[in-house]
mmCIF file with all atom_site columns, N, CA and C in Angstrom:
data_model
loop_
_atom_site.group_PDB
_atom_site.id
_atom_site.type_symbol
_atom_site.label_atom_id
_atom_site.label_alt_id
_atom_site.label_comp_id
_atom_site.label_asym_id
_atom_site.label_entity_id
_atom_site.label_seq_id
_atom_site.pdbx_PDB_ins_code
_atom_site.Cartn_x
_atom_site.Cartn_y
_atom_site.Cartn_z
_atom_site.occupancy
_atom_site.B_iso_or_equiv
_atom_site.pdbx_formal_charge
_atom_site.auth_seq_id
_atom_site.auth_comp_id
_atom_site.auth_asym_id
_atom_site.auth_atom_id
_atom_site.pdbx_PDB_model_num
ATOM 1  N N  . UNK P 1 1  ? -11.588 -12.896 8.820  1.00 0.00 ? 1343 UNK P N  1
ATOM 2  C CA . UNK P 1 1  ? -10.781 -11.691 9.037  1.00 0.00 ? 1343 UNK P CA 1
ATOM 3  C C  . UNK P 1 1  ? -10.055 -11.320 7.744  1.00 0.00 ? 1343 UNK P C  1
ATOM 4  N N  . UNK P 1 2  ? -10.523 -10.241 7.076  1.00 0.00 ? 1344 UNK P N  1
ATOM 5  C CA . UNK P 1 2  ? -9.916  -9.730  5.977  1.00 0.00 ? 1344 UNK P CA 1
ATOM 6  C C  . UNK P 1 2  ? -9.442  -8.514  6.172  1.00 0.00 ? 1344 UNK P C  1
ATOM 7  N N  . UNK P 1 3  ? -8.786  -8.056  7.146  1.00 0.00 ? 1345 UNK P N  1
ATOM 8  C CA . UNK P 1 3  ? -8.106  -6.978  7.720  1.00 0.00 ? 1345 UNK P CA 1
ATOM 9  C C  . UNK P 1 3  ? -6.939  -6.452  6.691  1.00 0.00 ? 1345 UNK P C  1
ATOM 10 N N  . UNK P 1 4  ? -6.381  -7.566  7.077  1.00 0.00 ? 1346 UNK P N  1
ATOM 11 C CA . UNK P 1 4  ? -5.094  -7.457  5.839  1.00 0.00 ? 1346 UNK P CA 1
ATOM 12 C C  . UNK P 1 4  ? -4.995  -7.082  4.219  1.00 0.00 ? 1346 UNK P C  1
ATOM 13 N N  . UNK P 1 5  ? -6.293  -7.040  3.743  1.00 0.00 ? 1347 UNK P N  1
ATOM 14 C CA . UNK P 1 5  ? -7.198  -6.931  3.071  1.00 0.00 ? 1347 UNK P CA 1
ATOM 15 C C  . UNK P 1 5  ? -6.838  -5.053  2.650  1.00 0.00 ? 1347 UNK P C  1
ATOM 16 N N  . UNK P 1 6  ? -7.334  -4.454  3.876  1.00 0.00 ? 1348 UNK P N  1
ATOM 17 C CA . UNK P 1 6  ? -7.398  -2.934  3.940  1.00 0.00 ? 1348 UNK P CA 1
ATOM 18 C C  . UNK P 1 6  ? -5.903  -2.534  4.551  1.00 0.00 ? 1348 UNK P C  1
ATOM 19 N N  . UNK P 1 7  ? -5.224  -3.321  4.823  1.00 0.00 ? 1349 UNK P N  1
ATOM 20 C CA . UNK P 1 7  ? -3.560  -3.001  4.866  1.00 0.00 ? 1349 UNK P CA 1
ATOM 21 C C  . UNK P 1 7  ? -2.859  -2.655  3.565  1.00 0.00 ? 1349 UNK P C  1
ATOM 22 N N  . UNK P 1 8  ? -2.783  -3.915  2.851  1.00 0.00 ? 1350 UNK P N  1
ATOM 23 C CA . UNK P 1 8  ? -2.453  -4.259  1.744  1.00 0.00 ? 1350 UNK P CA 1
ATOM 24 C C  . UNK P 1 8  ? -3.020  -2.650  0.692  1.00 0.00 ? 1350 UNK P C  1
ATOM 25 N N  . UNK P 1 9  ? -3.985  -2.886  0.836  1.00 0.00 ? 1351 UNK P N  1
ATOM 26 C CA . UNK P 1 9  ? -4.627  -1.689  0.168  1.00 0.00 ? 1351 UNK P CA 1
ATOM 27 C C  . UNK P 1 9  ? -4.110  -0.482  -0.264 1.00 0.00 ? 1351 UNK P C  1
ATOM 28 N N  . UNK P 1 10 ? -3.754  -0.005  1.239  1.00 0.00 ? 1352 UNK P N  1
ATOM 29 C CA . UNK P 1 10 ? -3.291  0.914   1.673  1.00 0.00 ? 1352 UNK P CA 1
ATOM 30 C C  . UNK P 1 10 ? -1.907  1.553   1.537  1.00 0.00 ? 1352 UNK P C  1
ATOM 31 N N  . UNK P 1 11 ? -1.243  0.239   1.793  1.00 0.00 ? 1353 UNK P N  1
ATOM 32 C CA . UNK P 1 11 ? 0.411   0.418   1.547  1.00 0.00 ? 1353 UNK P CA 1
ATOM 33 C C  . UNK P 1 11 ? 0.977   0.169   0.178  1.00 0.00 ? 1353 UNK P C  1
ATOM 34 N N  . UNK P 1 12 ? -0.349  -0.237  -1.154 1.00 0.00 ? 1354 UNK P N  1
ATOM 35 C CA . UNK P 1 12 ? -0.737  -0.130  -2.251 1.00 0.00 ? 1354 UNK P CA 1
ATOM 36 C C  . UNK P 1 12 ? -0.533  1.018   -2.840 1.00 0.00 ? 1354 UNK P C  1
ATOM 37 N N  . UNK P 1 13 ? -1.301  2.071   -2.416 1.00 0.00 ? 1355 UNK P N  1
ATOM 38 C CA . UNK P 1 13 ? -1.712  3.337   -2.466 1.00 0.00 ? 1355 UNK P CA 1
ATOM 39 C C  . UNK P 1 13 ? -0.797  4.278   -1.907 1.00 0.00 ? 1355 UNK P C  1
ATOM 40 N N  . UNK P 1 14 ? 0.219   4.498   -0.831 1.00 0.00 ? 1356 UNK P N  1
ATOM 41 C CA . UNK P 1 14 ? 1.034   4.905   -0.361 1.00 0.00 ? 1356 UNK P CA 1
ATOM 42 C C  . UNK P 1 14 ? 1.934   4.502   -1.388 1.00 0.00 ? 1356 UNK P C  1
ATOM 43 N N  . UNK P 1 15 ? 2.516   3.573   -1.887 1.00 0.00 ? 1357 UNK P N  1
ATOM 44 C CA . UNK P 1 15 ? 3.613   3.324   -2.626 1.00 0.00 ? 1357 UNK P CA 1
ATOM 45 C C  . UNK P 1 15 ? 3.424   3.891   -4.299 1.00 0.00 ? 1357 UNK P C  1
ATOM 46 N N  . UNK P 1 16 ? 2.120   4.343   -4.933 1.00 0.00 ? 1358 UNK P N  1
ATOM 47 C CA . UNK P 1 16 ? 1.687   4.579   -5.941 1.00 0.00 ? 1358 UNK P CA 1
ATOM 48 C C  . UNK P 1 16 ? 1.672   6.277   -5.771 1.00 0.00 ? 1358 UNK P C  1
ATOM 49 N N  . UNK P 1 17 ? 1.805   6.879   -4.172 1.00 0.00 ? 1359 UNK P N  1
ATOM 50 C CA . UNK P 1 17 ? 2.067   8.195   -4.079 1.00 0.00 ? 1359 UNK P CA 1
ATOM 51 C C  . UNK P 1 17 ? 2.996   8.540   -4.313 1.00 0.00 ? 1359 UNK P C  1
ATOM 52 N N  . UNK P 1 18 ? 4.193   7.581   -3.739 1.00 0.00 ? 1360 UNK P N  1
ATOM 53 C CA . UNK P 1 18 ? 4.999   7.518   -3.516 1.00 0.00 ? 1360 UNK P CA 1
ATOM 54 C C  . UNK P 1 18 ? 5.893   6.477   -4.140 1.00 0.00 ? 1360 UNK P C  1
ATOM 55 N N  . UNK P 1 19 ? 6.552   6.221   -5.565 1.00 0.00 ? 1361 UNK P N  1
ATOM 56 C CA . UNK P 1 19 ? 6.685   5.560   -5.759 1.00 0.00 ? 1361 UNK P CA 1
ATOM 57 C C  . UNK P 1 19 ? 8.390   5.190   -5.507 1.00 0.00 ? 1361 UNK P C  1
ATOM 58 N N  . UNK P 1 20 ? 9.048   6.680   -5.371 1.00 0.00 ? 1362 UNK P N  1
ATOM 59 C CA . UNK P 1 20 ? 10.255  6.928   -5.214 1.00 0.00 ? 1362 UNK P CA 1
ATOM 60 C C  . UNK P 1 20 ? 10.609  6.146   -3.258 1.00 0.00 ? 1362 UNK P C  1
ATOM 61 N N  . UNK P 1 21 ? 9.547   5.769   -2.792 1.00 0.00 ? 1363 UNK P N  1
ATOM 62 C CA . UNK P 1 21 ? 10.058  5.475   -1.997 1.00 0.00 ? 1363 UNK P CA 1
ATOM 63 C C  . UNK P 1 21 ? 10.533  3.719   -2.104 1.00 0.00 ? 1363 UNK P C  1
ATOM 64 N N  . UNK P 1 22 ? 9.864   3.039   -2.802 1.00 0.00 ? 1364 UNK P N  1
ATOM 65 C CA . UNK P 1 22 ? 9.794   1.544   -3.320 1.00 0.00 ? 1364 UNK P CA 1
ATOM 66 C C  . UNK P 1 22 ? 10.821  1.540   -4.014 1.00 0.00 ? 1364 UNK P C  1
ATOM 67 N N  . UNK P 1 23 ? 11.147  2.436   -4.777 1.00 0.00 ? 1365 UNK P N  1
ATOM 68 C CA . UNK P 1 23 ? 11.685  2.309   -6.008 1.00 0.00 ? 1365 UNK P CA 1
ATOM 69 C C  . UNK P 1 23 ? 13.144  2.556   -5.687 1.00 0.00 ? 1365 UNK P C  1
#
């Protein structure tokens, strides 16, 4: 199960849209 895999990914990519939200 590498699910977490395409989570990770994702909330990767959301935070790189978005960086002001991490930040």
């Amino acid at each position: 199960d590498i699910d977490w895999v395409q989570t990770e990914k994702h909330v990767f990519e959301q935070a790189s849209n978005h960086p002001f939200l991490v930040g």
